[in-house]
XYZ file of C-alpha atoms in Angstrom:
528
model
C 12.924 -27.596 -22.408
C 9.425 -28.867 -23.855
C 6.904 -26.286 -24.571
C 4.353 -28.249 -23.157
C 3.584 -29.845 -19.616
C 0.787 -32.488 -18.138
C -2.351 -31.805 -15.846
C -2.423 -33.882 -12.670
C -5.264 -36.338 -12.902
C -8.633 -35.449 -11.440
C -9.180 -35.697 -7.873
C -12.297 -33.800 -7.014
C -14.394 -36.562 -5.921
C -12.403 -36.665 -2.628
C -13.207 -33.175 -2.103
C -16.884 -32.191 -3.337
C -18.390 -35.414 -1.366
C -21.122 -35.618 -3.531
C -21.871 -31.410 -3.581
C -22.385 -30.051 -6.467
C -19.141 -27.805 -6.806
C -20.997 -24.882 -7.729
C -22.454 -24.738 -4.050
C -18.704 -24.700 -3.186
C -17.830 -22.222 -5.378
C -21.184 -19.951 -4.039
C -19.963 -20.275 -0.513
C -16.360 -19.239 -0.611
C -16.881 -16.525 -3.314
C -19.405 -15.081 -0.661
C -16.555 -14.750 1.902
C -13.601 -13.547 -0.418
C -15.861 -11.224 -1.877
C -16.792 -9.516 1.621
C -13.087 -9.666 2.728
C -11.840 -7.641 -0.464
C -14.984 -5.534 -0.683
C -14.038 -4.100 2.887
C -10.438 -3.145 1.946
C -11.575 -0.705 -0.959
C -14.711 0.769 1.528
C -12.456 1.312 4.437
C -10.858 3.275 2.030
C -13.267 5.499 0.801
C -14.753 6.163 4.500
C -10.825 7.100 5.845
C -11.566 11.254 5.863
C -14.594 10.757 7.732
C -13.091 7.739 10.264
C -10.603 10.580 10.665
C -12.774 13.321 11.492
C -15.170 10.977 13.917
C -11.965 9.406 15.661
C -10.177 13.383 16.288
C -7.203 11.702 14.504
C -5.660 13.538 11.292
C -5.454 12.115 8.105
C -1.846 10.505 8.339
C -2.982 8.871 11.571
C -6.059 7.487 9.888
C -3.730 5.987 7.300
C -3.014 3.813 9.197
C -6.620 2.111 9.737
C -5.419 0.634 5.838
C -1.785 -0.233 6.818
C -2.414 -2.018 10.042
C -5.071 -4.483 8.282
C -2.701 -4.848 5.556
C 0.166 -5.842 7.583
C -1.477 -8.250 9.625
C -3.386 -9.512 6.199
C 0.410 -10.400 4.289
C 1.306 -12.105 7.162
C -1.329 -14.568 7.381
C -1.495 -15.162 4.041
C 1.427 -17.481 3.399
C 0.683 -19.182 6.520
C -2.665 -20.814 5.603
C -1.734 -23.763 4.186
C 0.493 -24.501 7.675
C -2.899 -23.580 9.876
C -5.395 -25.477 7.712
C -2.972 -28.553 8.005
C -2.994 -28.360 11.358
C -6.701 -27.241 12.629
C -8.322 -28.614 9.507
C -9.527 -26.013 6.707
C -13.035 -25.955 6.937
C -12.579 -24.959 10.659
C -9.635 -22.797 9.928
C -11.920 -20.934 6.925
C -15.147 -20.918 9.862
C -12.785 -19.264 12.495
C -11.548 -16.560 9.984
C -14.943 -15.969 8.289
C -15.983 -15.557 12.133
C -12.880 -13.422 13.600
C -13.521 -11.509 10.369
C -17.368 -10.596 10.794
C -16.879 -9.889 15.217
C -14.102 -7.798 14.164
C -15.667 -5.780 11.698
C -18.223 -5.272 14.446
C -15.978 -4.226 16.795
C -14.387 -1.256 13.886
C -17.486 -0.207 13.379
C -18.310 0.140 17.367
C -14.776 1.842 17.432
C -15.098 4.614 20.150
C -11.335 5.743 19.197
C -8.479 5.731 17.248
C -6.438 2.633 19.373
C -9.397 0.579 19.629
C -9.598 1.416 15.889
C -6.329 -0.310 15.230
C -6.372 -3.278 17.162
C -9.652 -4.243 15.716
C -8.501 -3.874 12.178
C -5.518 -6.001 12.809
C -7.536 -8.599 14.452
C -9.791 -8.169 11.126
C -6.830 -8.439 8.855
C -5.470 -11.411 10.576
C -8.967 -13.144 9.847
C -8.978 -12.219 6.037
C -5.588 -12.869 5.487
C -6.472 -16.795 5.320
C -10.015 -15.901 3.234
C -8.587 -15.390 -0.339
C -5.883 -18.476 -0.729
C -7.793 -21.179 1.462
C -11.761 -20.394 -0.750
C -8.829 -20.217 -4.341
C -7.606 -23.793 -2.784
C -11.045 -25.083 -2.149
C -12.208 -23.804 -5.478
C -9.442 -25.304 -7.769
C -9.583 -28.785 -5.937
C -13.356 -28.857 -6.014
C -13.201 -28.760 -10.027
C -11.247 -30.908 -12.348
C -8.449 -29.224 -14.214
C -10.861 -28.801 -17.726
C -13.617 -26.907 -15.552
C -11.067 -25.198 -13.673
C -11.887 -22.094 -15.753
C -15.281 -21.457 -15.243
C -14.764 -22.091 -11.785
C -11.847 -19.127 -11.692
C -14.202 -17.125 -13.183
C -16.808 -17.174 -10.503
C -14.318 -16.379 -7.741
C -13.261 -13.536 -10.302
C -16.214 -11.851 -9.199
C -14.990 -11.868 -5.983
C -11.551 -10.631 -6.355
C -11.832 -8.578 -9.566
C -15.656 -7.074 -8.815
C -15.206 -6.118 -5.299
C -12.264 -3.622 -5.439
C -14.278 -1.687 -8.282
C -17.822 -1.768 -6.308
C -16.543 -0.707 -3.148
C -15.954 2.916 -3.282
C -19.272 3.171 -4.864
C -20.559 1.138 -1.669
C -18.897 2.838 0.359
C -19.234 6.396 -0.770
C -22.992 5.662 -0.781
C -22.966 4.108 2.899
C -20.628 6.571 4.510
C -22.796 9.834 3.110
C -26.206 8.502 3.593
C -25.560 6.874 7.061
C -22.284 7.421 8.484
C -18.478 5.100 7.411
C -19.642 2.678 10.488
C -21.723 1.042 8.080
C -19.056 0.186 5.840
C -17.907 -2.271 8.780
C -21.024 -3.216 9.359
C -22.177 -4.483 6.187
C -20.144 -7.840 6.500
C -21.855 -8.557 9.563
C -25.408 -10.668 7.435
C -22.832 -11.135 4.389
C -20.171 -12.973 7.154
C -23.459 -14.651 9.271
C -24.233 -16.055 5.239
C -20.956 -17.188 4.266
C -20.566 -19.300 7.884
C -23.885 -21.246 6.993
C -22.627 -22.220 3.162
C -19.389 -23.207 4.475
C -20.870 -25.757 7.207
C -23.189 -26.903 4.352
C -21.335 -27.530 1.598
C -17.696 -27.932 2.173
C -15.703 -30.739 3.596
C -12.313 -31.452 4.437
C -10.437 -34.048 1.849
C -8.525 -36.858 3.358
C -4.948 -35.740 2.664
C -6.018 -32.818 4.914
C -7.342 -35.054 7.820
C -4.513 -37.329 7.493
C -2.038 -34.480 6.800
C 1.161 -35.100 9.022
C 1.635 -32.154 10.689
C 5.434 -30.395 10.647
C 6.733 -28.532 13.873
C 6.126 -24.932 13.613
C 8.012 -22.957 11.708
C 9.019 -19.893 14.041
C 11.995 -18.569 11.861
C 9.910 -18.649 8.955
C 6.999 -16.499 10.780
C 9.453 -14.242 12.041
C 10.958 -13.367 9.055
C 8.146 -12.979 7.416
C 6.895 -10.335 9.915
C 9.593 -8.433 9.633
C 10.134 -8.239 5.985
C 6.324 -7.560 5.611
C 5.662 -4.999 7.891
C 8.994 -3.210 6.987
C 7.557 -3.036 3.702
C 3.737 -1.697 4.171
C 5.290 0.641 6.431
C 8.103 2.163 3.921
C 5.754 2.066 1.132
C 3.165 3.535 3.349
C 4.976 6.292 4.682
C 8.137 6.404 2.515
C 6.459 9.603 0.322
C 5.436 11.540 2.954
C 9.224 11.294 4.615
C 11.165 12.145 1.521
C 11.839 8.467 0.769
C 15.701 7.608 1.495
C 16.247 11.152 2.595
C 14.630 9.881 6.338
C 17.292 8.155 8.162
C 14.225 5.801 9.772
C 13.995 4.144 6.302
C 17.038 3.523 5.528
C 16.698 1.169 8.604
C 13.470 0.245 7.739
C 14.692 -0.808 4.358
C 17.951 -2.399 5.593
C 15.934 -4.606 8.211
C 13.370 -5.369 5.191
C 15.982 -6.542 2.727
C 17.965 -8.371 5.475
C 15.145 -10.130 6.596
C 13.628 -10.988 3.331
C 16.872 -12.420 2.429
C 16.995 -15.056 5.400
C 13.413 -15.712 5.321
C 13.980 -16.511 1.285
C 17.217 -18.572 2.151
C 15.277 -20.508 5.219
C 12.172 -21.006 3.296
C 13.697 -23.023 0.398
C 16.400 -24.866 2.503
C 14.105 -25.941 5.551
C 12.733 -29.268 5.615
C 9.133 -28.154 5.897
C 9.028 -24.532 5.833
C 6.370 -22.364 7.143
C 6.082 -21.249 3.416
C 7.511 -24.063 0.736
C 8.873 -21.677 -2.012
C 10.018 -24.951 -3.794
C 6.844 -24.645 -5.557
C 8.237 -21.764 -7.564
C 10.120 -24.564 -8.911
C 7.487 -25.536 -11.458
C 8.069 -23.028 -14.798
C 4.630 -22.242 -14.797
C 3.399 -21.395 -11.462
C 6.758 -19.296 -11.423
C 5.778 -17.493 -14.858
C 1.924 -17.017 -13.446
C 3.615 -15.696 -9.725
C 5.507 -12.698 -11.413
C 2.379 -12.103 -13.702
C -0.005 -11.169 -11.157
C 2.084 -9.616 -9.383
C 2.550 -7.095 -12.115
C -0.893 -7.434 -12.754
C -1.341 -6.094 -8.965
C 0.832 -3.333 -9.381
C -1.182 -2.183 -12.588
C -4.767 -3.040 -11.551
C -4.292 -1.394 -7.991
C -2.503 1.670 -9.401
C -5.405 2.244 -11.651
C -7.820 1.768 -9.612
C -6.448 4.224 -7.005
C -5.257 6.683 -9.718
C -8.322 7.375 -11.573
C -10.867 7.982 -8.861
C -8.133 10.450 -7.511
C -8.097 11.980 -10.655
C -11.825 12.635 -10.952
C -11.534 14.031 -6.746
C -8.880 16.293 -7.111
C -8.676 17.507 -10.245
C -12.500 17.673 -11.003
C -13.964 18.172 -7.978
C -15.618 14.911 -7.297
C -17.086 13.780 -4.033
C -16.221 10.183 -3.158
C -19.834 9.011 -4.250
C -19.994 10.501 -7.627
C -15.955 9.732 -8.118
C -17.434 5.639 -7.094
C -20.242 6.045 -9.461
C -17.623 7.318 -12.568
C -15.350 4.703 -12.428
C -18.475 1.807 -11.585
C -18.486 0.781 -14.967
C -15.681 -1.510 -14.762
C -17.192 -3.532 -12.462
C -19.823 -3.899 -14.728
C -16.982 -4.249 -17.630
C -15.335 -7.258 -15.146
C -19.311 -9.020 -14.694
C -19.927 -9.196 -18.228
C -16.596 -10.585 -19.400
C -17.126 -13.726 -16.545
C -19.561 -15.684 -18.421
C -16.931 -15.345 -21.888
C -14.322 -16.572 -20.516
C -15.914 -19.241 -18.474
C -17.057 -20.532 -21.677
C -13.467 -19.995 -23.517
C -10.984 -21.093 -21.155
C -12.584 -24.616 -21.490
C -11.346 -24.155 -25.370
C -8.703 -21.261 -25.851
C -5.410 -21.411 -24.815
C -4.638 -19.519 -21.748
C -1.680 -17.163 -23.169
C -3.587 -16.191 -25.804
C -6.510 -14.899 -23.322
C -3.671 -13.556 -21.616
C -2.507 -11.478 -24.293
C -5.734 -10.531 -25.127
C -6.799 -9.068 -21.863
C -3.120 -7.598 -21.114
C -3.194 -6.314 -24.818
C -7.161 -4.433 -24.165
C -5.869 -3.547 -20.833
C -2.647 -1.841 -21.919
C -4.603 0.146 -24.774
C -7.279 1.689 -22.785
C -4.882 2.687 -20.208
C -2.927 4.267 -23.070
C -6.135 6.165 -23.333
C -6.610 7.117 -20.597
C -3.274 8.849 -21.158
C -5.294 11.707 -23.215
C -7.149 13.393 -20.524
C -7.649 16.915 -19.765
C -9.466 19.021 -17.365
C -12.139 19.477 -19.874
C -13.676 16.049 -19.842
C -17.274 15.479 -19.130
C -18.861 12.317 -17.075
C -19.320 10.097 -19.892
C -15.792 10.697 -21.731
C -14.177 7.650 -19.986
C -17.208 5.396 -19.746
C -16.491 3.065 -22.826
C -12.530 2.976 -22.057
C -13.577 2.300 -18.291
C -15.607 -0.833 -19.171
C -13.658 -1.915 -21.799
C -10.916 -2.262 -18.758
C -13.129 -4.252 -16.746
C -13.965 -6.834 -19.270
C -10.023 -7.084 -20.005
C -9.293 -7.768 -16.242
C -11.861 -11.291 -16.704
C -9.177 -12.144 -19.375
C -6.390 -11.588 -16.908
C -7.153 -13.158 -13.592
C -8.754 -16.406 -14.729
C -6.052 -17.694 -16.951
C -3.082 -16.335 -15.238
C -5.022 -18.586 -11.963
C -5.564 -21.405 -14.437
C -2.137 -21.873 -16.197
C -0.530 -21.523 -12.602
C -2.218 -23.588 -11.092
C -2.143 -25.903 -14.175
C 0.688 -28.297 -13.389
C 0.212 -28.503 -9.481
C -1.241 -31.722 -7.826
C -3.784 -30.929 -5.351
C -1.371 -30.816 -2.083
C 0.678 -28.134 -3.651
C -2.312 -25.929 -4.102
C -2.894 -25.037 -0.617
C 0.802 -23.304 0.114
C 1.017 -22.147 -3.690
C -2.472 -20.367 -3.290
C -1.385 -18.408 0.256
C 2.204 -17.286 -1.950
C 0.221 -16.437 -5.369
C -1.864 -14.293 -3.375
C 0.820 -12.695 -1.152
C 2.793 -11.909 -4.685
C -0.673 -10.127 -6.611
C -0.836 -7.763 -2.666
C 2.267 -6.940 -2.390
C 2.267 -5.984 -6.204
C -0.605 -3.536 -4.868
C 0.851 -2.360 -2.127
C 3.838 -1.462 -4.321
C 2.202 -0.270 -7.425
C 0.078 2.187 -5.318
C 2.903 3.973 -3.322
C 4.979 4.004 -7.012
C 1.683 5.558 -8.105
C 1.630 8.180 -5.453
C 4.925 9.127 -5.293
C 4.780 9.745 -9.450
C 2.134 11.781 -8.958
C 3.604 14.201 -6.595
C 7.162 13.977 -8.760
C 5.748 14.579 -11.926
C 3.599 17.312 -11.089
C 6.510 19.219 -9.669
C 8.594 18.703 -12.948
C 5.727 19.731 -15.255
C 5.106 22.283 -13.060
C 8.584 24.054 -13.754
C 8.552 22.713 -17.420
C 4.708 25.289 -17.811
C 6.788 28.341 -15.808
C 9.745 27.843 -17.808
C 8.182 27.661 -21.158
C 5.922 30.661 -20.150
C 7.807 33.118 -18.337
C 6.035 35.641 -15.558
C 7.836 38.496 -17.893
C 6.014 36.977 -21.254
C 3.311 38.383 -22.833
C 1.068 34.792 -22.632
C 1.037 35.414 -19.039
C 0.996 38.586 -19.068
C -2.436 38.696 -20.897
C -3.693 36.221 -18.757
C -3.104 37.845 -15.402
C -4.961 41.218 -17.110
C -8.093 39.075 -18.142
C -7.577 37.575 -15.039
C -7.650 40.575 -12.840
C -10.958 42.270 -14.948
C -12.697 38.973 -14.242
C -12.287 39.485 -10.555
C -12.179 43.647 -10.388
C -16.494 43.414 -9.334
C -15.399 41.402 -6.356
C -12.025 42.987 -4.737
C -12.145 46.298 -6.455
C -9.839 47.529 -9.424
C -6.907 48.195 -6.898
C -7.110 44.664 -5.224
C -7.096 42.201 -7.806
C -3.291 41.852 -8.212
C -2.997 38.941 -5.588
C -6.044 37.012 -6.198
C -5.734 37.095 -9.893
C -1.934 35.181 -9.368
C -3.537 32.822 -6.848
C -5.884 31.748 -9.030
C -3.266 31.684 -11.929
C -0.963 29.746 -9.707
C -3.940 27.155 -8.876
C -4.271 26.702 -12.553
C -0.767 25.948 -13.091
C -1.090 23.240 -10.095
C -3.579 21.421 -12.006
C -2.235 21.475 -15.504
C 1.205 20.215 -13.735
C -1.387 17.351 -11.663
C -2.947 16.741 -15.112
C 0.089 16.004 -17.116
C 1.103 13.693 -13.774
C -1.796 11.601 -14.445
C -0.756 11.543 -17.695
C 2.359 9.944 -17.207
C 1.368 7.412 -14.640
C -1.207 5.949 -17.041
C 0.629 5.817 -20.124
C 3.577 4.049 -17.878
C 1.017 1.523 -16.808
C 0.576 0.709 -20.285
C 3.845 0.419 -20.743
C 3.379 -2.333 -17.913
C 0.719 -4.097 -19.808
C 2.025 -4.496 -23.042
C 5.496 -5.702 -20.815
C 3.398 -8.565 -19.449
C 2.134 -9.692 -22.886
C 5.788 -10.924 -23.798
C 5.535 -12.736 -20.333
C 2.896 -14.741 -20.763
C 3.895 -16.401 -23.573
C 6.670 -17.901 -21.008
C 3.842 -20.167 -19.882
C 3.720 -23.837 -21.269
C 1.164 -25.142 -22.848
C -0.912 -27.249 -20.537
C -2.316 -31.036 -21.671
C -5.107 -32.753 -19.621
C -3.795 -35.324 -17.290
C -5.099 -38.677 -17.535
C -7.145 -39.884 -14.619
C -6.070 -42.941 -12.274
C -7.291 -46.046 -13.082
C -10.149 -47.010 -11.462
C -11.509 -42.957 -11.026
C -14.794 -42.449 -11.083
């Protein structure tokens, strides 16, 4: 097999229509950077949408799961629904469905009304990310394809890491309606660039449209939902010990198995998985999604970390890990200007390498850190993730012609969420695990009968003798032992979870040199 593969020509002229592609790029980074800042703010504001809706905080949950659901689904069907409606209307109608419904959550006078509107919302992101990554890459020849990943970067990468600073500042100096309301002026701005600048190419307007595929969506409901909801809930119920998931799971691997099977033996599919066929968009699929899996677990880890353990409020817990948004900003403009000239597995490697080691740092941490202990390792993780996402887009994308971008963009984005959705249950469920096996590891290596503990009940007790009196400090003095076992135990949990992820990383940098090297295609005669 030959280590090295051939570009598709350039065929951007039939897309830009005489715009300057950076006007494209502008407009549809505006509205995949509102859709994936809301995800990360709605999650942030979900205590106090709990509290203002009388729901509890297992009900509110599912304010995240319901959008999500409704968001997978969509996403593989984009390329079908811009075929048929045209995209630029398609992308309008979502950016629009998307802005009324974000409206209507933040309007929400209860927890139902809640719901529906976020699934309505969901169902108008879903199409955001892989229809503005489709425009993008067909607006830019495959040399400037870089820079142009880059940009939407900001987007994708930038947005998860700003938003619970966002939103921790929105939801405790007004109230977590804001949160939804914010997209209203950024969606209003995105539907104005989009009329302006982008237009339809003519494979789309002449696109012969195939009958639709209601297997394929059906399947792909199933499977999708089965999964948010397991992964969702599957911690709280003991996992495989809840007789509901073992249904939930047989349904999901049942129906992921048909819709697989149907999807690559159908004629025209809802969702052509024949594009998987190509080594490199495969290689560059199963990279981000373990790139999902590690950059969402981390993410949702470390502010959790700085909450529980130290006390954080949301705010100041947004404000500690901000830095890798910064990290992420500053690392655009380097590899926009190297992924014109470097090859893309060796960017790859780079940024998986950085990533993996400052993860493996953050595998040190104790109770005892200040503010500032984590700031360097934070941003040294965002300008790693610049490194990751633009290649990995690039050399997948690499070897496509334009009309396979469309239904490859809606699956490369389904793999990098569902990669989330799983790395962040895994995540959670380690967490709890973990701490309950350090937690008997600390009592059995110091025994209530030893004199460590011993001591450290007495000094304990004297501490807290000028508040409950000499006779009465017995049972606060092991309460507040037993609290500080809980968050050695959650410490060491942390631990584990981050230097697994690193594990990850440095797991990913033998994938990526799977890719093939990627040559320029020549251009058709007679392109201009």
């Amino acid at each position: 097999m030959p280590a090295t593969a051939t570009a598709p020509p350039d065929q951007t002229a039939e897309v830009t229509k005489g715009v300057n592609p950076w006007l494209i790029a502008a407009a549809v980074m505006l509205a995949t950077f509102m859709e994936v800042l809301d995800t990360s703010i709605a999650a942030v504001a979900l205590p106090y949408i709990a509290g203002s809706l009388s729901a509890s905080n297992d009900e509110a949950t599912w304010v995240l799961t319901s959008y999500l659901v409704s968001n997978a689904i969509v996403l593989p069907m984009s390329n079908w629904m811009s075929l048929r409606f045209g995209r630029k209307k398609y992308l309008m109608s979502c950016v629009a469905v998307f802005t009324v419904a974000s409206f209507a959550c933040g309007a929400a006078p209860t927890l139902a009304f809640m719901l529906l509107a976020r699934v309505i919302q969901g169902a108008g992101g879903g199409a955001l990310q892989p229809i503005s990554q489709a425009i993008l890459l067909e607006s830019f020849p495959p040399a400037k394809r870089g820079a142009a990943m880059a940009v939407f970067a900001l987007g994708v990468v930038v947005a998860p890491v700003l938003g619970p600073t966002l939103g921790g500042w929105l939801t405790d100096t007004y109230s977590w309606r804001y949160a939804f309301y914010i997209n209203i002026p950024i969606g209003i701005m995105a539907l104005f660039m989009i009329n302006t600048f982008i237009h339809d190419p003519g494979y789309i307007k002449n696109a012969k449209v195939p009958k639709f595929d209601n297997i394929g969506l059906g399947t792909l409901v199933v499977w999708t939902g089965c999964l948010q909801v397991v992964l969702d809930k599957g911690q709280e119920d003991d996992w495989f010990g809840a007789v509901w998931i073992r249904w939930a799971v047989f349904f999901l691997v049942t129906s992921f198995i048909w819709f697989v099977y149907h999807s690559w033996t159908k004629k025209d599919p809802l969702v052509d998985l024949k594009v998987f066929k190509d080594r490199n968009f495969l290689v560059g699929a199963s990279l981000i999604f373990l790139f999902g899996v590690a950059i969402y677990s981390t993410t949702t880890v470390l502010p959790l970390f700085y909450q529980e353990l130290l006390g954080y409020t949301a705010f100041t817990a947004g404000i500690a890990v901000a830095p890798r948004g910064l990290g992420a900003i500053c690392g655009m403009p380097v590899i926009g200007f190297l992924s014109n000239k470097v090859d893309p597995r060796y960017l790859l490697t780079f940024g998986f390498g950085l990533f993996g080691f400052t993860t493996l740092y953050f595998g040190n941490i104790t109770l005892n850190i200040s503010p500032t202990t984590l700031l360097l390792p934070i941003l040294l993780t965002g300008f790693a993730l610049s490194f990751v996402f633009v290649p990995i887009s690039t050399a997948a994308y690499g070897t496509l012609d334009n009309k396979q971008i469309g239904n490859a963009s809606g699956v490369f984005n389904l793999m990098r969420n569902v990669g989330g959705s799983i790395g962040i249950s895994i995540a959670q469920t380690l967490l709890t695990r973990r701490a309950a096996v350090h937690q008997n590891e600390i009592i059995n290596s110091v025994p209530v009968t030893g004199q460590q503990f011993q001591s450290a009940l007495q000094a304990t007790q004297q501490s807290l003798a000028s508040y409950y009196g000499k006779v009465n400090t017995m049972a606060p003095a092991q309460g507040s032992l037993y609290q500080q076992l809980g968050r050695q135990a959650s410490n060491w949990a942390f631990v584990d979870v981050f230097r697994w992820l690193s594990l990850l990383c440095f797991l990913c940098v033998a994938v990526v040199w799977a890719f093939k090297k990627v040559k320029p295609g020549k251009a058709p005669e007679g392109a201009h």
